[in-house]
Short mmCIF file of C-alpha atoms in Angstrom, two decimals:
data_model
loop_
_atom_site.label_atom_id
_atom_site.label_comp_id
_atom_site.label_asym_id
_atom_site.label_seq_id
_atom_site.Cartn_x
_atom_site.Cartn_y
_atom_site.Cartn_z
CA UNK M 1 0.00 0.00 0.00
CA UNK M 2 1.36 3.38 -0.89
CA UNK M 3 2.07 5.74 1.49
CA UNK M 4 0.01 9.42 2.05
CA UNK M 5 0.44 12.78 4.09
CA UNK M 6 -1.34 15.13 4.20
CA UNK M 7 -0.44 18.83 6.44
CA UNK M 8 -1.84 22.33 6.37
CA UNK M 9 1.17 24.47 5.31
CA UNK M 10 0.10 28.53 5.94
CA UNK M 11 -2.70 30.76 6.35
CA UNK M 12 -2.90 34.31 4.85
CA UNK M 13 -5.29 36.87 5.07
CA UNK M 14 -6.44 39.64 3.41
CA UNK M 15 -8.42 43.24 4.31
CA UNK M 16 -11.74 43.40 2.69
CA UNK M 17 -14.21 46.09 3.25
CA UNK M 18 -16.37 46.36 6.38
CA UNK M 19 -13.72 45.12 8.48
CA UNK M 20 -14.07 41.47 6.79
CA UNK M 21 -10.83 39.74 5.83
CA UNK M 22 -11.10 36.54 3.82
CA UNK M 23 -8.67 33.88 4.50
CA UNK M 24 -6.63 31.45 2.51
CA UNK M 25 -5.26 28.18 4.14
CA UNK M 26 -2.50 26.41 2.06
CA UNK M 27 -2.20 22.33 2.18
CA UNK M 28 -0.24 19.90 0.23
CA UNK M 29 -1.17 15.80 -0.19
CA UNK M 30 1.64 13.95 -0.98
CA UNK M 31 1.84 10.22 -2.32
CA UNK M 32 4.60 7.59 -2.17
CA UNK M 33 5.46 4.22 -2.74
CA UNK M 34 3.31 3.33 -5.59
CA UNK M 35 4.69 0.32 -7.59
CA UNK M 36 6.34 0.97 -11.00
CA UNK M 37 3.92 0.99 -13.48
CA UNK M 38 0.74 0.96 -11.01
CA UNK M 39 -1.70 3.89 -10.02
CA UNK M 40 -3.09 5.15 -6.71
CA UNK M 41 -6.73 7.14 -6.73
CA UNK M 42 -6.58 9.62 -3.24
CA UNK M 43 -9.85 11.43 -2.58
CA UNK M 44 -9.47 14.15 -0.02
CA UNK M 45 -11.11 17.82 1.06
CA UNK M 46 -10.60 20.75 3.13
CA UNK M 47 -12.55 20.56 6.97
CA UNK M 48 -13.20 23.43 9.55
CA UNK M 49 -13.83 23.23 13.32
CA UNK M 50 -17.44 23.97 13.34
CA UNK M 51 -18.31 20.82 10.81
CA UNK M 52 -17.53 22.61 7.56
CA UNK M 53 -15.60 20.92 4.54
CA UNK M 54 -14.42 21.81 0.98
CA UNK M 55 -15.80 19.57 -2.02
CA UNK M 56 -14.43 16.57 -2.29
CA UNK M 57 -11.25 16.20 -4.95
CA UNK M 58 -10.10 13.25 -6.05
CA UNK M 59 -6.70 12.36 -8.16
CA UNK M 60 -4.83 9.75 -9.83
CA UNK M 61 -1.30 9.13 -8.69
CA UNK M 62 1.19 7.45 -10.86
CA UNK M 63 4.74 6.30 -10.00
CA UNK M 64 7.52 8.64 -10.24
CA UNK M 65 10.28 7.30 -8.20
CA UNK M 66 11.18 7.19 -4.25
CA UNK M 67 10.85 10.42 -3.88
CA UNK M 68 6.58 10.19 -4.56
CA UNK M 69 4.28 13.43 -5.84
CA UNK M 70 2.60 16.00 -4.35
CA UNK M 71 -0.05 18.77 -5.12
CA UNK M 72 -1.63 21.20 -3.03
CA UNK M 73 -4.28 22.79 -2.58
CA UNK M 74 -5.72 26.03 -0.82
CA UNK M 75 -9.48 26.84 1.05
CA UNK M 76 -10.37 30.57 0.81
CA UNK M 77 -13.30 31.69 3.40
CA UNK M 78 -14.81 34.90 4.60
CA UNK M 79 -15.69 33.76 8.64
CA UNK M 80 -17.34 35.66 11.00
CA UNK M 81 -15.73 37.78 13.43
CA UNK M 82 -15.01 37.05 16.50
CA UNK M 83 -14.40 32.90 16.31
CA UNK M 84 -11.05 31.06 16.61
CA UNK M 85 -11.43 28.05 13.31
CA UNK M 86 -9.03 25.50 12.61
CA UNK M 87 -8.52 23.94 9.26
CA UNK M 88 -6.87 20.55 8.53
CA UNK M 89 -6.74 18.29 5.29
CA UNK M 90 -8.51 15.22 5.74
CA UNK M 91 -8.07 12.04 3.48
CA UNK M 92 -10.60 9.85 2.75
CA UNK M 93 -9.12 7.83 0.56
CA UNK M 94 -7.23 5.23 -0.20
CA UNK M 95 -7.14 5.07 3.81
CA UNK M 96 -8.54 7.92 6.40
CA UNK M 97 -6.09 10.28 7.76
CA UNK M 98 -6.46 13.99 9.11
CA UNK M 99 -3.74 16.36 9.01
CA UNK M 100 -2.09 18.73 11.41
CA UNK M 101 -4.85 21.73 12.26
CA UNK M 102 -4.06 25.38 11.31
CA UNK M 103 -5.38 27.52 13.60
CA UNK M 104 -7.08 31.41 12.75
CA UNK M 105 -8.93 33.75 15.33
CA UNK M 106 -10.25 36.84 13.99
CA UNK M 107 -10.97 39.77 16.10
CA UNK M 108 -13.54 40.15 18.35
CA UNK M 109 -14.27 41.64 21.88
CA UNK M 110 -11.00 40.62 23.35
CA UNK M 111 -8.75 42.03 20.48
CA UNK M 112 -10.95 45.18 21.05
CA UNK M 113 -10.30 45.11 24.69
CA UNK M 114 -6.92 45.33 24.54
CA UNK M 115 -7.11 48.56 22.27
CA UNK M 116 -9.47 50.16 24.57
CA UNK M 117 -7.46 49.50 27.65
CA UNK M 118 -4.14 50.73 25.23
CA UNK M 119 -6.28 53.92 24.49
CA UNK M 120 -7.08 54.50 28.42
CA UNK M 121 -3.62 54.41 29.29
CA UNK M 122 -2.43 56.24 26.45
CA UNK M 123 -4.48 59.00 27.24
CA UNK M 124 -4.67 58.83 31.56
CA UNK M 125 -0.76 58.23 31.93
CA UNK M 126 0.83 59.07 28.56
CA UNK M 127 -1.16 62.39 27.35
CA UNK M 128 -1.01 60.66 24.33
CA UNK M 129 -3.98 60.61 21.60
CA UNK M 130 -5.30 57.07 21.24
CA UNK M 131 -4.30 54.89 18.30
CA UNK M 132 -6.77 53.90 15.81
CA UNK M 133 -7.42 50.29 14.80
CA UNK M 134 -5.99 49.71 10.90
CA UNK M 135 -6.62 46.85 9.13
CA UNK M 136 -2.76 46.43 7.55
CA UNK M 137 -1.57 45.98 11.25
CA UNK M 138 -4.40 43.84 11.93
CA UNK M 139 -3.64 41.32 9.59
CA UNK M 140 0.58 41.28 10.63
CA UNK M 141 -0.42 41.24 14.29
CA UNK M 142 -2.75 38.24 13.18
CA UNK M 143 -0.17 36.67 11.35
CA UNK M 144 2.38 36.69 13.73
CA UNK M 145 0.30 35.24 16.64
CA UNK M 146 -0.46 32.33 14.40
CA UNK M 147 2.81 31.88 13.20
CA UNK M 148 3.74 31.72 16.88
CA UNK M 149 0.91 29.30 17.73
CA UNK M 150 1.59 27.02 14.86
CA UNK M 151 5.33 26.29 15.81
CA UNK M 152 5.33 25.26 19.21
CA UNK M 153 9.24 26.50 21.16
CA UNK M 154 9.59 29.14 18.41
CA UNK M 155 9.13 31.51 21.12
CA UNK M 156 11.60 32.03 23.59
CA UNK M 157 13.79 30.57 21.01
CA UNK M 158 17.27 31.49 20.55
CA UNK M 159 17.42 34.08 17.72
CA UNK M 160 18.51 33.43 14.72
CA UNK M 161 22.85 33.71 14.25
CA UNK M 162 24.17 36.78 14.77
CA UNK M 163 21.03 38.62 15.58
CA UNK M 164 19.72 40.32 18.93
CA UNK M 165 17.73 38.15 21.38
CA UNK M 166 13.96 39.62 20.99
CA UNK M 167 12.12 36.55 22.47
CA UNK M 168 8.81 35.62 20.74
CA UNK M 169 9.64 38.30 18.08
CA UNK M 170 11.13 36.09 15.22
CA UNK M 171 8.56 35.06 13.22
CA UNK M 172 8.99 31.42 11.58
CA UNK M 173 10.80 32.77 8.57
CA UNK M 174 13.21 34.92 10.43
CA UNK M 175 11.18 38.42 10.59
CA UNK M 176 11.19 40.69 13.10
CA UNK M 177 7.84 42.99 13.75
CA UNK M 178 10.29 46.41 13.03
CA UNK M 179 13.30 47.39 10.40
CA UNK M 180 16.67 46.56 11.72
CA UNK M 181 19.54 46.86 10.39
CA UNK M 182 18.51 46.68 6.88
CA UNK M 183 15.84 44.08 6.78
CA UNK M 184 12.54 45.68 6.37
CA UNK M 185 10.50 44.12 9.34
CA UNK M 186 6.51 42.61 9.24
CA UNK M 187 5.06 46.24 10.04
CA UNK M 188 6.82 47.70 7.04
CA UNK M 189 5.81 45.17 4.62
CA UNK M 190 1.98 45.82 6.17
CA UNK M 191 2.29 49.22 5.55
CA UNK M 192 4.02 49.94 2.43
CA UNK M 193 6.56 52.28 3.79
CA UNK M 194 8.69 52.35 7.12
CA UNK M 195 8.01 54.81 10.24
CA UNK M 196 7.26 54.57 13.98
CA UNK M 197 6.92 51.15 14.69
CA UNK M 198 6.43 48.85 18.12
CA UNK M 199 5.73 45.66 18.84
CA UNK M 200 4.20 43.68 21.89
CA UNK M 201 4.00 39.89 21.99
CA UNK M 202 3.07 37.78 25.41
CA UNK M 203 1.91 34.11 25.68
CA UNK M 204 0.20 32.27 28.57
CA UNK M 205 -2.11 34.60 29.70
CA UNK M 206 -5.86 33.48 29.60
CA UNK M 207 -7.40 36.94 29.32
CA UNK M 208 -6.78 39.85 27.56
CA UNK M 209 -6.91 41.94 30.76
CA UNK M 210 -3.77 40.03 32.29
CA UNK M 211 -1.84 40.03 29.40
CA UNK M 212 -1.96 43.89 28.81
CA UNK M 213 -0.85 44.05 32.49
CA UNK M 214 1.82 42.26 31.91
CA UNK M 215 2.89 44.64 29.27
CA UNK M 216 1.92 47.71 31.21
CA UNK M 217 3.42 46.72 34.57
CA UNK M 218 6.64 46.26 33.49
CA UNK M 219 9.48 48.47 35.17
CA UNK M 220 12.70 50.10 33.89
CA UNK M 221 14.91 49.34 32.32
CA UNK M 222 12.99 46.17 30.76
CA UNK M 223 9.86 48.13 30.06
CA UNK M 224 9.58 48.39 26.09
CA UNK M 225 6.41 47.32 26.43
CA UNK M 226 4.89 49.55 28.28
CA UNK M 227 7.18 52.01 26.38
CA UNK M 228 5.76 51.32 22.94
CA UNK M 229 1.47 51.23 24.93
CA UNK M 230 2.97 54.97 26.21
CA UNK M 231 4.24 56.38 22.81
CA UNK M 232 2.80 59.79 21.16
CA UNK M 233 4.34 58.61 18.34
CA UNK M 234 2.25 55.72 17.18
CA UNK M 235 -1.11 56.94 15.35
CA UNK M 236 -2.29 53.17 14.51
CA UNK M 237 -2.70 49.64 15.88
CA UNK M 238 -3.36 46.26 14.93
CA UNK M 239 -4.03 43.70 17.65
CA UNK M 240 -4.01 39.55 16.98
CA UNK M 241 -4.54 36.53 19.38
CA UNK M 242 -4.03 32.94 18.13
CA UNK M 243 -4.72 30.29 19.67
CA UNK M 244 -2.65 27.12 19.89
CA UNK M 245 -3.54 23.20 20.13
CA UNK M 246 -2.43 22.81 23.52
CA UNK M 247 -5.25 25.74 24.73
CA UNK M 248 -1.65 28.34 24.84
CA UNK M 249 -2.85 31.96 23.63
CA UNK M 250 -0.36 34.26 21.66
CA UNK M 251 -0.82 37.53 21.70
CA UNK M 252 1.06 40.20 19.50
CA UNK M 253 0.33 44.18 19.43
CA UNK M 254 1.45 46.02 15.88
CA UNK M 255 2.11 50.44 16.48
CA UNK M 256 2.72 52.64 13.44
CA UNK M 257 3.30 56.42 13.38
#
């Protein structure tokens, strides 16, 4: 019997209007093992948390040598607001298997919690005027959280050689949220163009209240947190939280001025 895999590769997302933002997982099926001159029919689809699932596709395999075939596929979807999905590539033929889950929340009442308790202390203990909620920052502070939540250790991880220790910064691919020194940083690419830009990330925390405090409370001379919350700088925000497998939320703040 030939040998399948199937795995949910990456999720991206994109602004529409009325604060929507459609979403694109990426998967791949891959086949090996198939005797020389023999073919291998593998049916699979696309399912969602809440009971959801893709057409079903089905393909002949042929053999190519040990090192098998592949083709992927991608879901697009325009969810509601507010609810954490997975996504995972199930086979359902010529054996059941179900692959890893990707995991998206979109924003809801606890993203917007964070920004109003940001605003409140921007304005009580800063004198700052509050930031406004942008969709571009959205999306990276989105992205990042995920990224975070779908490789388990990457943060807290050392950094990657010869750079500066920023735990829970580095994305998967090497990124940082900011420019530095010379590589144009997650924020930037949002954005178009560099300026101001901050970045807060925590893990752990179970509500949105205790993770800003543990931004907030933070006390020279390890305080960038609260620094970047305090800054008259930053005009915009973008707030994410993903949710891992394990139950472990990631949460990441985006700034621009």
């Amino acid at each position: 019997m030939p040998t399948i895999g199937a795995e949910t590769t990456k999720v991206e997302a994109e602004a529409l209007p009325n604060s929507q933002v459609k979403l694109t997982f990426f998967g791949v099926v891959r086949i090996t093992g198939i005797p020389p001159g023999q073919e291998q029919e593998v049916s699979w689809r696309w399912i969602r948390s809440d009971g959801a699932s893709a057409l079903l596709q089905t393909r002949k395999f042929y053999s190519s040598g040990p090192s098998g075939q592949a083709i992927s596929d991608t879901w697009r979807l325009i969810p509601r607001l507010g609810v954490s999905y997975w996504q995972a590539v199930e086979v359902v033929k010529p054996y059941h298997l179900v692959s890893n889950r990707t995991y998206y929340n979109l924003p809801g009442t606890t993203e917007a919690l964070i920004v109003e308790l940001t605003n409140e202390k921007r304005q009580s203990v800063g004198g700052c005027a509050p930031v406004q909620l942008d969709a571009r920052l959205l999306i990276a502070a989105l992205a990042h959280s995920q990224d975070l939540a779908n490789h388990p250790g990457l943060y807290g991880a050392p950094p990657p050689s010869g750079r500066p220790a920023y735990s829970g910064h580095y994305g998967s691919d090497g990124s940082l949220g900011w420019d530095e020194n010379g590589i144009t940083g997650r924020i930037t690419t949002a954005m178009g163009s560099a300026g101001f830009e901050g970045e807060n990330v925590a893990y752990g925390y179970s509500t949105a209240e205790i993770a800003f405090d543990s931004w907030f409370n933070e006390a020279p001379p390890n305080d960038g947190h609260r620094r970047n919350i305090l800054n008259c700088n930053f005009k915009l925000i973008g707030v994410g939280i993903a949710e891992a497998f394990d139950g472990t939320r990631y949460y990441t703040q985006d700034f621009f001025g």
